[in-house]
mmCIF file of C-alpha atoms in Angstrom:
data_model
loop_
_atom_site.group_PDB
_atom_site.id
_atom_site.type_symbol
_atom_site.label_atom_id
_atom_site.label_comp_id
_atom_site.label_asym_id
_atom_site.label_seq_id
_atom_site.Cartn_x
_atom_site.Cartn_y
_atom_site.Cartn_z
ATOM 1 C CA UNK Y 1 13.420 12.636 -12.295
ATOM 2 C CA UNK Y 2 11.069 10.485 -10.293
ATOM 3 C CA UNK Y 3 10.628 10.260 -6.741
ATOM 4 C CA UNK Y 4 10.004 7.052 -4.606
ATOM 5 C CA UNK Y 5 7.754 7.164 -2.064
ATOM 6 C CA UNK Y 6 8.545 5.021 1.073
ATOM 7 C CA UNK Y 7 6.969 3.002 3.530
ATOM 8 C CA UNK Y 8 8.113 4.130 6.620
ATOM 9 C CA UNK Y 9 6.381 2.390 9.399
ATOM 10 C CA UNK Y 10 6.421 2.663 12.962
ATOM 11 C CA UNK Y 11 6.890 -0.905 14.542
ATOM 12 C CA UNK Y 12 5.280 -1.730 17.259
ATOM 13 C CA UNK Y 13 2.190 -3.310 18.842
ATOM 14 C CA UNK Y 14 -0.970 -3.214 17.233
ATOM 15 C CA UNK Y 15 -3.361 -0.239 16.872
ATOM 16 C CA UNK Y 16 -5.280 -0.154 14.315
ATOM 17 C CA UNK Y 17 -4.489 1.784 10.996
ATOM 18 C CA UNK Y 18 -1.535 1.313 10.192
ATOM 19 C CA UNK Y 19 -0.355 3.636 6.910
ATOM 20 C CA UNK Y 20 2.426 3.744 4.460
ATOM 21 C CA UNK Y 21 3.813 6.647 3.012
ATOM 22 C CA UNK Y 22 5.891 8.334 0.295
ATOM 23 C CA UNK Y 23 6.050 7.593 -3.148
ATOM 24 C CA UNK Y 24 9.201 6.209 -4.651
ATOM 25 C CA UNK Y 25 11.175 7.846 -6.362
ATOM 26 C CA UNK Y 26 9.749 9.212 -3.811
ATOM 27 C CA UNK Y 27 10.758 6.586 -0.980
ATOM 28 C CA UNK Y 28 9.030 4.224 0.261
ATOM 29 C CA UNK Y 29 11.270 4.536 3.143
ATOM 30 C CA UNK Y 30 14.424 5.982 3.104
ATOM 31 C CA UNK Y 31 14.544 9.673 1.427
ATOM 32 C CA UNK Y 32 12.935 9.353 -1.834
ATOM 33 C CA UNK Y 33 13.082 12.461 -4.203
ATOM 34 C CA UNK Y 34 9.581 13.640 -5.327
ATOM 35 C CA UNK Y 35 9.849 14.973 -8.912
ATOM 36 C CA UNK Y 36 7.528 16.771 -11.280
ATOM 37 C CA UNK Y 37 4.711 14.191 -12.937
ATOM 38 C CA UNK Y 38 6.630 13.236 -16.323
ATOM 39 C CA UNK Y 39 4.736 13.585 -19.546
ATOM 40 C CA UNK Y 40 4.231 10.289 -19.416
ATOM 41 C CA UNK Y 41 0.692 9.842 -18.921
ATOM 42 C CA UNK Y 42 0.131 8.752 -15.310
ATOM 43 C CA UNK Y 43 2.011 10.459 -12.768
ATOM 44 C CA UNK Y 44 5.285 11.358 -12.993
ATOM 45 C CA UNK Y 45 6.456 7.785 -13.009
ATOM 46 C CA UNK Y 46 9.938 7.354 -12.479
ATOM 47 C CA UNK Y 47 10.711 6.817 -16.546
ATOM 48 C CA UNK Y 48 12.614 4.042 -17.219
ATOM 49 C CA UNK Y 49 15.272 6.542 -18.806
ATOM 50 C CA UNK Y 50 15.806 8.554 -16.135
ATOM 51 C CA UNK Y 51 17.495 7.543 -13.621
ATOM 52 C CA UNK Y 52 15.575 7.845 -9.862
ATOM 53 C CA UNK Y 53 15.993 7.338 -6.369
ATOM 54 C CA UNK Y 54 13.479 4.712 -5.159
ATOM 55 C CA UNK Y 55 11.694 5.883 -2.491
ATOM 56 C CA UNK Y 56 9.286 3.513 -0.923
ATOM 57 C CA UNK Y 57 6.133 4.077 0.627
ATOM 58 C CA UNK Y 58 6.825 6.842 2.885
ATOM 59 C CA UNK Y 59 6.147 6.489 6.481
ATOM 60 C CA UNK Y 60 3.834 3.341 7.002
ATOM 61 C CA UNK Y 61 1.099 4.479 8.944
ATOM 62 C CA UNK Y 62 2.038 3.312 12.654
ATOM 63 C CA UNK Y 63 0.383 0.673 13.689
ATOM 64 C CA UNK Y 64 -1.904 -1.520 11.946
ATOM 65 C CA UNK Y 65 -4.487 -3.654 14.213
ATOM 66 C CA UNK Y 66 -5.271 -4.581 17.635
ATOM 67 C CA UNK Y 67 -2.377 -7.121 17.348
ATOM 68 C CA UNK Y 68 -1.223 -6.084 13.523
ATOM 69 C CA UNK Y 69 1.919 -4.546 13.959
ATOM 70 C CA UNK Y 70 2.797 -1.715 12.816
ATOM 71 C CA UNK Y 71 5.748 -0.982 10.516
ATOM 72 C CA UNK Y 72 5.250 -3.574 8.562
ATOM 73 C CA UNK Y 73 9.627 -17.817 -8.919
ATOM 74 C CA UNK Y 74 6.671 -18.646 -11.188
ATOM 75 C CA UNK Y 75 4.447 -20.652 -9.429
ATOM 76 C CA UNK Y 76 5.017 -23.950 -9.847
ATOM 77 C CA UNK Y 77 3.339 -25.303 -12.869
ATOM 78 C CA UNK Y 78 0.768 -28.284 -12.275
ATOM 79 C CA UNK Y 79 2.154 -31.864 -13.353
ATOM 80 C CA UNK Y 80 0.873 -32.354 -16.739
ATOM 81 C CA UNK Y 81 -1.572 -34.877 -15.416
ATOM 82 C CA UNK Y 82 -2.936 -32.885 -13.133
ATOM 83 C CA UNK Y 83 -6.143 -31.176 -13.979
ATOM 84 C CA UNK Y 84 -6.737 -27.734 -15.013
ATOM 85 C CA UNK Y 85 -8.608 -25.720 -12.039
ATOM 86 C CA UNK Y 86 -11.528 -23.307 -13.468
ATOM 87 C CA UNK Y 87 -10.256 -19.929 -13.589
ATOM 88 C CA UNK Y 88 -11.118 -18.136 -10.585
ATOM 89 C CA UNK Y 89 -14.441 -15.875 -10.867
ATOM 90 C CA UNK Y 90 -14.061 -12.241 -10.188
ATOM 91 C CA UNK Y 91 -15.867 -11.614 -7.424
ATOM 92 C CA UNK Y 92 -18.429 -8.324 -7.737
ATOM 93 C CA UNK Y 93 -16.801 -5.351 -6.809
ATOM 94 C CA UNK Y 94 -16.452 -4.804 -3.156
ATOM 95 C CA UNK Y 95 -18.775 -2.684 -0.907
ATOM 96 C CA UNK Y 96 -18.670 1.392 -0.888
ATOM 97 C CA UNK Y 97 -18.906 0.885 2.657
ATOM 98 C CA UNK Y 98 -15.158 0.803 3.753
ATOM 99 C CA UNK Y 99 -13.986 -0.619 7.724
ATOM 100 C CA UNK Y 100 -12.749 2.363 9.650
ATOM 101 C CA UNK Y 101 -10.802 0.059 12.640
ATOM 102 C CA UNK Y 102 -11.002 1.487 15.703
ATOM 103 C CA UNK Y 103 -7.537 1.720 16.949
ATOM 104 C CA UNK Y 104 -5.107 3.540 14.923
ATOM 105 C CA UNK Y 105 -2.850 7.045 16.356
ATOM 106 C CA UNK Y 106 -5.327 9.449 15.283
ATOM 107 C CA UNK Y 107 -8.349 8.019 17.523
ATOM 108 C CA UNK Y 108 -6.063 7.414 20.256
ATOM 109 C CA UNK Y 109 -5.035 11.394 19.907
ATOM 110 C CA UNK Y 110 -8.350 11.973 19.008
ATOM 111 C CA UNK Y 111 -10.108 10.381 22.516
ATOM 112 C CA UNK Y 112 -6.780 11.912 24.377
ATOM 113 C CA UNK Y 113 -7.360 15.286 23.356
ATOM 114 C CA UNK Y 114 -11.165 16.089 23.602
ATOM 115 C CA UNK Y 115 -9.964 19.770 24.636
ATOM 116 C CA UNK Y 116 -7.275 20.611 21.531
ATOM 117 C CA UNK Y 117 -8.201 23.485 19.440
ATOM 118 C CA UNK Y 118 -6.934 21.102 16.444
ATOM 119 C CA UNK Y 119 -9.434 18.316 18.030
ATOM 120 C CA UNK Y 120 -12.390 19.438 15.890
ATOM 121 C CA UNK Y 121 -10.443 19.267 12.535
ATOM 122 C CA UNK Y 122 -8.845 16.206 13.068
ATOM 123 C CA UNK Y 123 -11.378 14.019 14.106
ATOM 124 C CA UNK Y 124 -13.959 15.582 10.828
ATOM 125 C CA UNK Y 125 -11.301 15.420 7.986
ATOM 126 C CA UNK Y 126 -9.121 12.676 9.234
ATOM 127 C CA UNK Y 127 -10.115 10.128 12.301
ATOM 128 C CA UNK Y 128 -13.629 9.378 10.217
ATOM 129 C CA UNK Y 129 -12.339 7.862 7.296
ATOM 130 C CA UNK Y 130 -11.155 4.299 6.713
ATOM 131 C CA UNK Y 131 -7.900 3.891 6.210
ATOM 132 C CA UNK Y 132 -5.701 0.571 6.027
ATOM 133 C CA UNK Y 133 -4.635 -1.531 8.188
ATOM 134 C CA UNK Y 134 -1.300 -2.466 7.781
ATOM 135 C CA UNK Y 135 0.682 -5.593 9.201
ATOM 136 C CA UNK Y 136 4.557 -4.970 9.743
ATOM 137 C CA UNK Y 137 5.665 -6.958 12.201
ATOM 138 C CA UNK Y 138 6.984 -10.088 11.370
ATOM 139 C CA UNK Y 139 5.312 -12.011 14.377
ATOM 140 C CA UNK Y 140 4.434 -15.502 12.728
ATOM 141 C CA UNK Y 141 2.872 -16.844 15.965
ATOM 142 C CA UNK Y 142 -0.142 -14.362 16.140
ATOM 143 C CA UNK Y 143 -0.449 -12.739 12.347
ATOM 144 C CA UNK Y 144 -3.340 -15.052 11.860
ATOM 145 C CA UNK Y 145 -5.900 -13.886 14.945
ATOM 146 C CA UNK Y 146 -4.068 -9.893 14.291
ATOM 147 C CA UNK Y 147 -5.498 -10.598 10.684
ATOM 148 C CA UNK Y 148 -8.675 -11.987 12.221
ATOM 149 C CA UNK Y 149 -9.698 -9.154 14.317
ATOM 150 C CA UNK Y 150 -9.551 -6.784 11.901
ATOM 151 C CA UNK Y 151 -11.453 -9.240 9.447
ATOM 152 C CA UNK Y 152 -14.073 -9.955 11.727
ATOM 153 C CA UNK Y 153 -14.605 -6.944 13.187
ATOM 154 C CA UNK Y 154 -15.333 -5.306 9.978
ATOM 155 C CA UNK Y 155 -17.802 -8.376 8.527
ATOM 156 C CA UNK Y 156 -19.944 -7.622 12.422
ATOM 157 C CA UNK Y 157 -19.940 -4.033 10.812
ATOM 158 C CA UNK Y 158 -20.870 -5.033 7.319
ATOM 159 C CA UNK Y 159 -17.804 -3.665 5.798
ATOM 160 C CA UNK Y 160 -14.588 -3.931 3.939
ATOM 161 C CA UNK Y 161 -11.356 -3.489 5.426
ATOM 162 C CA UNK Y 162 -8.013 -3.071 3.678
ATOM 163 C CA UNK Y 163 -5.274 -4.671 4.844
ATOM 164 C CA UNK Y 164 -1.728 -4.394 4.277
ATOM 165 C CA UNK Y 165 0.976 -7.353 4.706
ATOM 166 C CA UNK Y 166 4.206 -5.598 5.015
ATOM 167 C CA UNK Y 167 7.170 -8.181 5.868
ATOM 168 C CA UNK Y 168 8.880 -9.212 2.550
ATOM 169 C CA UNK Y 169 12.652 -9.930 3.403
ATOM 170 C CA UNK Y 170 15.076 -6.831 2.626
ATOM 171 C CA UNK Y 171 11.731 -4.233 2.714
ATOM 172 C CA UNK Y 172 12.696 -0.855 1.941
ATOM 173 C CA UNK Y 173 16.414 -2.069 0.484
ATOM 174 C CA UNK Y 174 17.684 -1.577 4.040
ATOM 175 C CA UNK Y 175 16.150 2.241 4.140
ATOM 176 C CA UNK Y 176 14.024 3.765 7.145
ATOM 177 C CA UNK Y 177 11.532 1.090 6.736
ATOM 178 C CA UNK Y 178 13.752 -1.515 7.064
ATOM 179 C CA UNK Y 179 12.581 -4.761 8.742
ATOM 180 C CA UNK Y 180 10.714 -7.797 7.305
ATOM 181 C CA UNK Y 181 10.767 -11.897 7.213
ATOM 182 C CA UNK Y 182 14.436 -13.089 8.392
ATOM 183 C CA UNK Y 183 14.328 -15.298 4.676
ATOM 184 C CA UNK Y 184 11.535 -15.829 1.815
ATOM 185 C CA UNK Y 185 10.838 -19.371 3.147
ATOM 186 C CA UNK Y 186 9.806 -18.255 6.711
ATOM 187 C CA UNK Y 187 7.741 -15.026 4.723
ATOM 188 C CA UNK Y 188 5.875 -17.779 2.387
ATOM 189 C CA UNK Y 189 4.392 -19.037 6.024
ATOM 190 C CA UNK Y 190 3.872 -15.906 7.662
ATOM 191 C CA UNK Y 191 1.871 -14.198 4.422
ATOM 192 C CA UNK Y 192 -0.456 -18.378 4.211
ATOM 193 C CA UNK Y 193 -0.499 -17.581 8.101
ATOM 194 C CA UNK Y 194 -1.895 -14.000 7.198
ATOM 195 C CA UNK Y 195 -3.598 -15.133 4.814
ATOM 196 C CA UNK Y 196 -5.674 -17.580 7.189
ATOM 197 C CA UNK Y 197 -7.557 -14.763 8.892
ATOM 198 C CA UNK Y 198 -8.633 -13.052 6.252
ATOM 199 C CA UNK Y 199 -12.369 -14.932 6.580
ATOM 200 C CA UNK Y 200 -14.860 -15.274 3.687
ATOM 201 C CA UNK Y 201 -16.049 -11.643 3.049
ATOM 202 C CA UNK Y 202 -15.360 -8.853 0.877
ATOM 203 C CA UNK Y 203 -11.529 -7.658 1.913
ATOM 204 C CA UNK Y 204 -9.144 -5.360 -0.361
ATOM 205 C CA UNK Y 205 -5.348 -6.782 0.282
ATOM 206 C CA UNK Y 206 -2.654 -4.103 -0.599
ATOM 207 C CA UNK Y 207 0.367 -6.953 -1.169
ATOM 208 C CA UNK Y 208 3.781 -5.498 0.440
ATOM 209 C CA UNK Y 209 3.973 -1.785 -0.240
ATOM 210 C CA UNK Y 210 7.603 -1.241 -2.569
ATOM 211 C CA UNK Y 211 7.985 -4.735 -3.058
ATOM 212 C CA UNK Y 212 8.094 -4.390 -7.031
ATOM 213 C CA UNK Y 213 8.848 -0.817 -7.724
ATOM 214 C CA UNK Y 214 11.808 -0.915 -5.518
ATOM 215 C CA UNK Y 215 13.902 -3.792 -6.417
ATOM 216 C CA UNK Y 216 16.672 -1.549 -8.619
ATOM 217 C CA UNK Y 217 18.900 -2.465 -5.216
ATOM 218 C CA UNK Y 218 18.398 -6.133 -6.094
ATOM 219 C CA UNK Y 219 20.703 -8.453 -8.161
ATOM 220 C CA UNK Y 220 18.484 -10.550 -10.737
ATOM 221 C CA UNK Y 221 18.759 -13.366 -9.107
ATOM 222 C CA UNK Y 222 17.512 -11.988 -5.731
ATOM 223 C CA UNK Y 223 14.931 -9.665 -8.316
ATOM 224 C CA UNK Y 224 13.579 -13.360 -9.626
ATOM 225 C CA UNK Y 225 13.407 -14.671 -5.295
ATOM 226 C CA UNK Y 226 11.402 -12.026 -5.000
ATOM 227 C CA UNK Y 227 8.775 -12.045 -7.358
ATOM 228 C CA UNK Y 228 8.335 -15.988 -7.124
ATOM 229 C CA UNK Y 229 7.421 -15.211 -3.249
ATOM 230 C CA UNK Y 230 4.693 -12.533 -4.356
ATOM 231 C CA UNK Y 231 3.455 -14.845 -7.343
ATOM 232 C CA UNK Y 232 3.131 -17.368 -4.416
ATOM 233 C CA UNK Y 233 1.306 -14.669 -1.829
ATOM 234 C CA UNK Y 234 -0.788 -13.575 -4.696
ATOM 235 C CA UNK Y 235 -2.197 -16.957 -5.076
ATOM 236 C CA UNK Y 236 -2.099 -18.335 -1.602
ATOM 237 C CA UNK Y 237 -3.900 -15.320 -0.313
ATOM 238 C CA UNK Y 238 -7.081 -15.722 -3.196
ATOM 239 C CA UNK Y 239 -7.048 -18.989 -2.583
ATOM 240 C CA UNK Y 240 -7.737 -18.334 1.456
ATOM 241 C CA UNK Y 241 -10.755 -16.137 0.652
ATOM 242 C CA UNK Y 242 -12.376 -16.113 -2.554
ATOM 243 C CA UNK Y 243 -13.760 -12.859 -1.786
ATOM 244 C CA UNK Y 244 -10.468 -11.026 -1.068
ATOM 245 C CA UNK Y 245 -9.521 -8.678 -3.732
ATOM 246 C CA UNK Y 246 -5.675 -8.962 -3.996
ATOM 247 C CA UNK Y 247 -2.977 -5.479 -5.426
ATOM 248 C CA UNK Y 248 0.130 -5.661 -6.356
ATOM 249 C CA UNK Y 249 2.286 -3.338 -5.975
ATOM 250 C CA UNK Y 250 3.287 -0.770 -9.191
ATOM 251 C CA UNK Y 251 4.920 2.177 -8.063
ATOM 252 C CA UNK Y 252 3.204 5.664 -9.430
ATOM 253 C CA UNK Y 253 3.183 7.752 -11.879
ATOM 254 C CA UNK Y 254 7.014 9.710 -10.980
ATOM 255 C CA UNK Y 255 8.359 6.409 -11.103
ATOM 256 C CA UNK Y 256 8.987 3.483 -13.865
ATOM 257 C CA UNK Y 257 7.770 3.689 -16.860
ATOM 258 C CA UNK Y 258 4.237 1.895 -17.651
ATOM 259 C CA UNK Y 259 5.929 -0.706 -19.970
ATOM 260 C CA UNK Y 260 8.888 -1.652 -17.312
ATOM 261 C CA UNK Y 261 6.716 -1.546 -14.615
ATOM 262 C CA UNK Y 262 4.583 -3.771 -16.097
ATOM 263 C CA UNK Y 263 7.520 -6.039 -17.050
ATOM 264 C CA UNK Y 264 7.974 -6.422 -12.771
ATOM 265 C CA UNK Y 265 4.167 -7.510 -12.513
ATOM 266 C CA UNK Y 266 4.117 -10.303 -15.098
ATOM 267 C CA UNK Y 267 7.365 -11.734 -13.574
ATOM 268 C CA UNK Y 268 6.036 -11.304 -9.974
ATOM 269 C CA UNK Y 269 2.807 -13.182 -11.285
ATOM 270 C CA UNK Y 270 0.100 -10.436 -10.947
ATOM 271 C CA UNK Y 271 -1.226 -11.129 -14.331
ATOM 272 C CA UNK Y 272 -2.433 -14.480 -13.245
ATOM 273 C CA UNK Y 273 -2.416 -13.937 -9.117
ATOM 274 C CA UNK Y 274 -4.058 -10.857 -8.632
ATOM 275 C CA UNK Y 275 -6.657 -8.311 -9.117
ATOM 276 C CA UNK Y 276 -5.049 -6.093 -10.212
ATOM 277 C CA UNK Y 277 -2.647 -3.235 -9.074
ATOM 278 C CA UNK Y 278 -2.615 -0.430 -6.489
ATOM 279 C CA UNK Y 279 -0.520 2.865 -6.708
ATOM 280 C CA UNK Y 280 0.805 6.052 -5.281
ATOM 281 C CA UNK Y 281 0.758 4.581 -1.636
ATOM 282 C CA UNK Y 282 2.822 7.348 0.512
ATOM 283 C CA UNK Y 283 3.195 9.215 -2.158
ATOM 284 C CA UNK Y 284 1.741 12.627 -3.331
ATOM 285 C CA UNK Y 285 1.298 12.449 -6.850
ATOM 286 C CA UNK Y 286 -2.312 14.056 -8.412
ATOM 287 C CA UNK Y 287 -5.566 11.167 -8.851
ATOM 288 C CA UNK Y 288 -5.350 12.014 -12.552
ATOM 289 C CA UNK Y 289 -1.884 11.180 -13.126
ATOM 290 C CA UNK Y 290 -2.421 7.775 -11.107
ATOM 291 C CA UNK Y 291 -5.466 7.106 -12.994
ATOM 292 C CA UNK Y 292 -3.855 7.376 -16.631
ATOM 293 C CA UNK Y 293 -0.621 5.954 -15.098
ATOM 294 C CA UNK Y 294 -2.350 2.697 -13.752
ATOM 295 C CA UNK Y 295 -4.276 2.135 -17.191
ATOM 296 C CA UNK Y 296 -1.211 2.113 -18.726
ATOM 297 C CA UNK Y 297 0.287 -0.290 -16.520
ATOM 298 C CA UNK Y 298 -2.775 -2.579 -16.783
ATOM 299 C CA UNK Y 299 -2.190 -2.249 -20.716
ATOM 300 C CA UNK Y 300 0.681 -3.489 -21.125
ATOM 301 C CA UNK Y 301 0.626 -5.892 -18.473
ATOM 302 C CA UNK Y 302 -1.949 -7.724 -20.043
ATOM 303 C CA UNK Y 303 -3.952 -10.505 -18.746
ATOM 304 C CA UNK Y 304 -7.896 -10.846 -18.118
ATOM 305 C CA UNK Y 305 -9.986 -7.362 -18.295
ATOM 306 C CA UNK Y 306 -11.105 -7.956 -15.428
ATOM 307 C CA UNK Y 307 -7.901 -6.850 -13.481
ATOM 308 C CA UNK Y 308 -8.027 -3.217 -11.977
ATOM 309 C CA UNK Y 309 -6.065 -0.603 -9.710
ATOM 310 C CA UNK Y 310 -6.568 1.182 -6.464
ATOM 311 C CA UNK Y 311 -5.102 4.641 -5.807
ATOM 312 C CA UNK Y 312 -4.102 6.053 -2.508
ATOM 313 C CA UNK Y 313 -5.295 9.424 -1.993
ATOM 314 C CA UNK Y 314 -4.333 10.020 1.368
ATOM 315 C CA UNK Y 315 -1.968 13.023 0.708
ATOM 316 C CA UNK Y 316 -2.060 13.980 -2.783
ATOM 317 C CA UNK Y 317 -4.499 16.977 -3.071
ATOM 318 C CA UNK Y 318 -2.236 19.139 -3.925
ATOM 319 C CA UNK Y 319 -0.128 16.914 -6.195
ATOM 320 C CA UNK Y 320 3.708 16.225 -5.798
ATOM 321 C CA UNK Y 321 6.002 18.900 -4.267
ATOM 322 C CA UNK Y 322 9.668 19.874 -5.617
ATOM 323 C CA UNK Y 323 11.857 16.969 -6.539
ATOM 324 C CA UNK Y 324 13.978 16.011 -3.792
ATOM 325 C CA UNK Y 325 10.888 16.949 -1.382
ATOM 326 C CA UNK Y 326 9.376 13.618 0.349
ATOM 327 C CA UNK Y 327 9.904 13.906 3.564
ATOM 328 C CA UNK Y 328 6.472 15.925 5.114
ATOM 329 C CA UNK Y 329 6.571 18.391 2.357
ATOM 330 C CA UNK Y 330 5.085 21.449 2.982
ATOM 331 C CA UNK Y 331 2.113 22.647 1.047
ATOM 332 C CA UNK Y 332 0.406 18.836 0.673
ATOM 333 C CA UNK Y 333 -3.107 18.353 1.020
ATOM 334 C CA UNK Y 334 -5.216 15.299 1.596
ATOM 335 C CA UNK Y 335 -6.860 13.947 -1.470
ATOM 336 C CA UNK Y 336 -10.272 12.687 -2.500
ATOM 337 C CA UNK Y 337 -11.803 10.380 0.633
ATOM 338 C CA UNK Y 338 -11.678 6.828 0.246
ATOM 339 C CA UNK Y 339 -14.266 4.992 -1.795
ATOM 340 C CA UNK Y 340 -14.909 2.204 -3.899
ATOM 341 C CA UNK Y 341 -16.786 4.386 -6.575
ATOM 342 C CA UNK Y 342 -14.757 5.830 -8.336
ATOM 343 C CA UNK Y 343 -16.790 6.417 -11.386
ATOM 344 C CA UNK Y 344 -13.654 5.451 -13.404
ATOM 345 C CA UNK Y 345 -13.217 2.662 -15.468
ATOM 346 C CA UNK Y 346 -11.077 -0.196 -14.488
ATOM 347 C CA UNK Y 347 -10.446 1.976 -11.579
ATOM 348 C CA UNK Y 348 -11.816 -0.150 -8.050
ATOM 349 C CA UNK Y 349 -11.237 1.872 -5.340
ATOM 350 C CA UNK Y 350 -9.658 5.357 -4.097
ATOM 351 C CA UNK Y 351 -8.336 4.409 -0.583
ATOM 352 C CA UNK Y 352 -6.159 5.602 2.212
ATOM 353 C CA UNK Y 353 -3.174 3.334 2.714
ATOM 354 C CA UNK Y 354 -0.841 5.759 4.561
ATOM 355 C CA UNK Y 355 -2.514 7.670 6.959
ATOM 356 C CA UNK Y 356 -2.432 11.014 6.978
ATOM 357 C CA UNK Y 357 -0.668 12.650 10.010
ATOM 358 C CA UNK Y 358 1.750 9.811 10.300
ATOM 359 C CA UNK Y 359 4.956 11.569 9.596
ATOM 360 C CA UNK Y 360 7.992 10.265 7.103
ATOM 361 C CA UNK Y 361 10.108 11.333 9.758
ATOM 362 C CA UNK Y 362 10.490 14.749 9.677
ATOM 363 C CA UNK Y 363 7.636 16.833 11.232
ATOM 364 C CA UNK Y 364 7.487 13.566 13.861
ATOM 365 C CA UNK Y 365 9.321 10.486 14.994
ATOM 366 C CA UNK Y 366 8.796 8.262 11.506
ATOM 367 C CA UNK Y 367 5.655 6.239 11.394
ATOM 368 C CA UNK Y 368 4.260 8.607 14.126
ATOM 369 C CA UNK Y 369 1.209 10.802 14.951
ATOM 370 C CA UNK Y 370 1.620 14.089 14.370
ATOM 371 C CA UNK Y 371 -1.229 16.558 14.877
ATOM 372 C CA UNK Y 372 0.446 19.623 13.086
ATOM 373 C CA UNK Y 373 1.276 17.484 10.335
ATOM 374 C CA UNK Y 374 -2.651 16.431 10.384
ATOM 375 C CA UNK Y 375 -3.822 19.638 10.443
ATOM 376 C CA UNK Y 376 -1.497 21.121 7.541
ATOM 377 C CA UNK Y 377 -2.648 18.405 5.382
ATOM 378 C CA UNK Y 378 -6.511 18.893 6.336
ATOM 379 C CA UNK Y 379 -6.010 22.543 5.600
ATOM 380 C CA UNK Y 380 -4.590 22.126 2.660
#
């Protein structure tokens, strides 16, 4: 049995990184059930055959930047007439050098707590890595300069950031993380809004956390809305910045099975509107099993050989915990630190989208900084 993670984000005003959580079928939001990696190569993907809970990212990290907030059909074809346009060049892989945004919960427990005993530990193993920034409030008025902070701060720094839009209408199936664009036409100008300040340099997009791998609550018609409004993101947001590097969304390994998850990309467009896919966000399930998991999806997905997958590896040193476990299980560990050498074929980047410390909702208010939490998972 698979477990969803879930995105369970803490809405509110912007601070910088912003994280998802849980794996689904191990919830992205709501209460996911973690189960053992199948034998399926990547993690334990929720199998098609077996039935699974969906469980969304788990808690999206709290908030995302200065302004981001926290919590976060086919494309039309061209008249016939029209001309072809040249198929967008890959851009070289991004940077190693990856944006740690200064505002997120940990540095503001971090600079509150200069005399903690857990201070020390904290600010080494967690506060100093880059995490995402994720976007969760639907606020279409000031996405574009939230965007552009973040953006610009990190090109003044000479890195890459990684951003997370996180407001696709009915998120999280109406589970913990609930929240979003009232209706897909006001979301298709918030995401060209977001999609505005992303600037001209090297940026790593993480497209709407869930958003695929948790649709079994959707009819197919509302399945189909869906996935024309990411095929659409996909493209407006490449089209913004040449130099963004655009995921979509595919679960993990304890969920779907490579061959139906793959069947969700090519409808949502990600063959042709992305670069590729990212996996495990929130969730706990081991690097290897992602790795072999998101080749598999890639595989059968099809499409130019070019496309490739990030992992998040916030939380999953120690691999998945009991099925039915996805709220702050006990016993996790964070993973490998985020990078964008992997040494891994077709694999881009290992990256922390949910921020470690941010609890699911158990050890902490949801979406929320919690320095026992922080310090279980940095110990391992």
């Amino acid at each position: 049995m698979a477990v969803v993670a879930s995105a369970v984000v803490a809405v509110g005003t912007v601070t910088g990184v912003v994280s998802t959580t849980s794996g689904e079928r191990e919830r992205t939001t709501a209460a996911p059930e973690i189960t053992k990696t199948p034998d399926m190569p990547p993690l334990p993907g929720m199998p098609t055959p077996s039935p699974t809970t969906a469980s969304p990212s788990a808690s999206a990290a709290a908030s995302a930047s200065a302004t981001a907030t926290k919590k976060p059909a086919a494309t039309k074809t061209p008249p016939p007439a029209a001309k072809k346009p040249p198929a967008r060049q890959q851009s070289a892989p991004v940077s190693a050098n990856l944006y740690l945004h200064p505002q997120s919960q940990v540095l503001d427990w971090v600079r509150a707590n200069r005399g903690d005993p857990r201070h020390a530990l904290i600010q080494a193993r967690i506060a100093a890595q880059p995490a995402a920034v994720w976007f969760a409030e639907y606020k279409p008025s000031t996405i574009t300069n939230e965007v552009r902070k973040v953006t610009a701060g990190a090109a003044a720094a000479g890195r890459v950031p990684v951003v997370v839009p996180y407001a696709i209408p009915e998120r999280d199936c109406g589970g913990a993380s609930q929240g979003g664009a009232p209706d897909f036409g006001s979301y298709d100008s918030w995401i060209r809004s977001f999609a505005a300040g992303l600037g001209k340099g090297d940026v790593i997009v993480i497209l709407e956390p869930d958003a695929i791998a948790q649709t079994d609550c959707l009819n197919d018609a509302q399945r189909a809305t869906r996935f024309a409004a990411l095929s659409r993101a996909g493209k407006a947001l490449r089209a913004a910045n040449p130099n963004a590097r655009v995921y979509f969304d595919a679960g993990h390994s304890g969920w779907h099975a490579p061959a139906k998850m793959a069947g969700y990309l090519r409808q949502a467009g990600a063959a042709t509107n992305s670069d590729g896919i990212f996996t495990n966000v929130s969730n706990f399930h081991r690097t290897a099993d992602e790795v072999a998991y998101a080749r598999q999806v890639l595989s059968a997905l099809g499409g130019p050989s070019s496309l490739g997958a990030v992992i998040d590896t916030s939380r999953n040193g120690n691999g998945a915990p009991a099925a039915g476990q996805w709220c702050d299980p006990a016993g996790r560990a964070l993973g490998r630190p985020p990078t964008t050498r992997t040494g891994e074929s077709r694999i881009d980047a290992y990256l922390w989208v949910k921020l470690p410390g941010e609890s699911d909702g158990c050890k902490g208010a949801a979406g929320s900084f919690t320095p026992d939490y922080a310090v279980d998972l940095a110990n391992g």
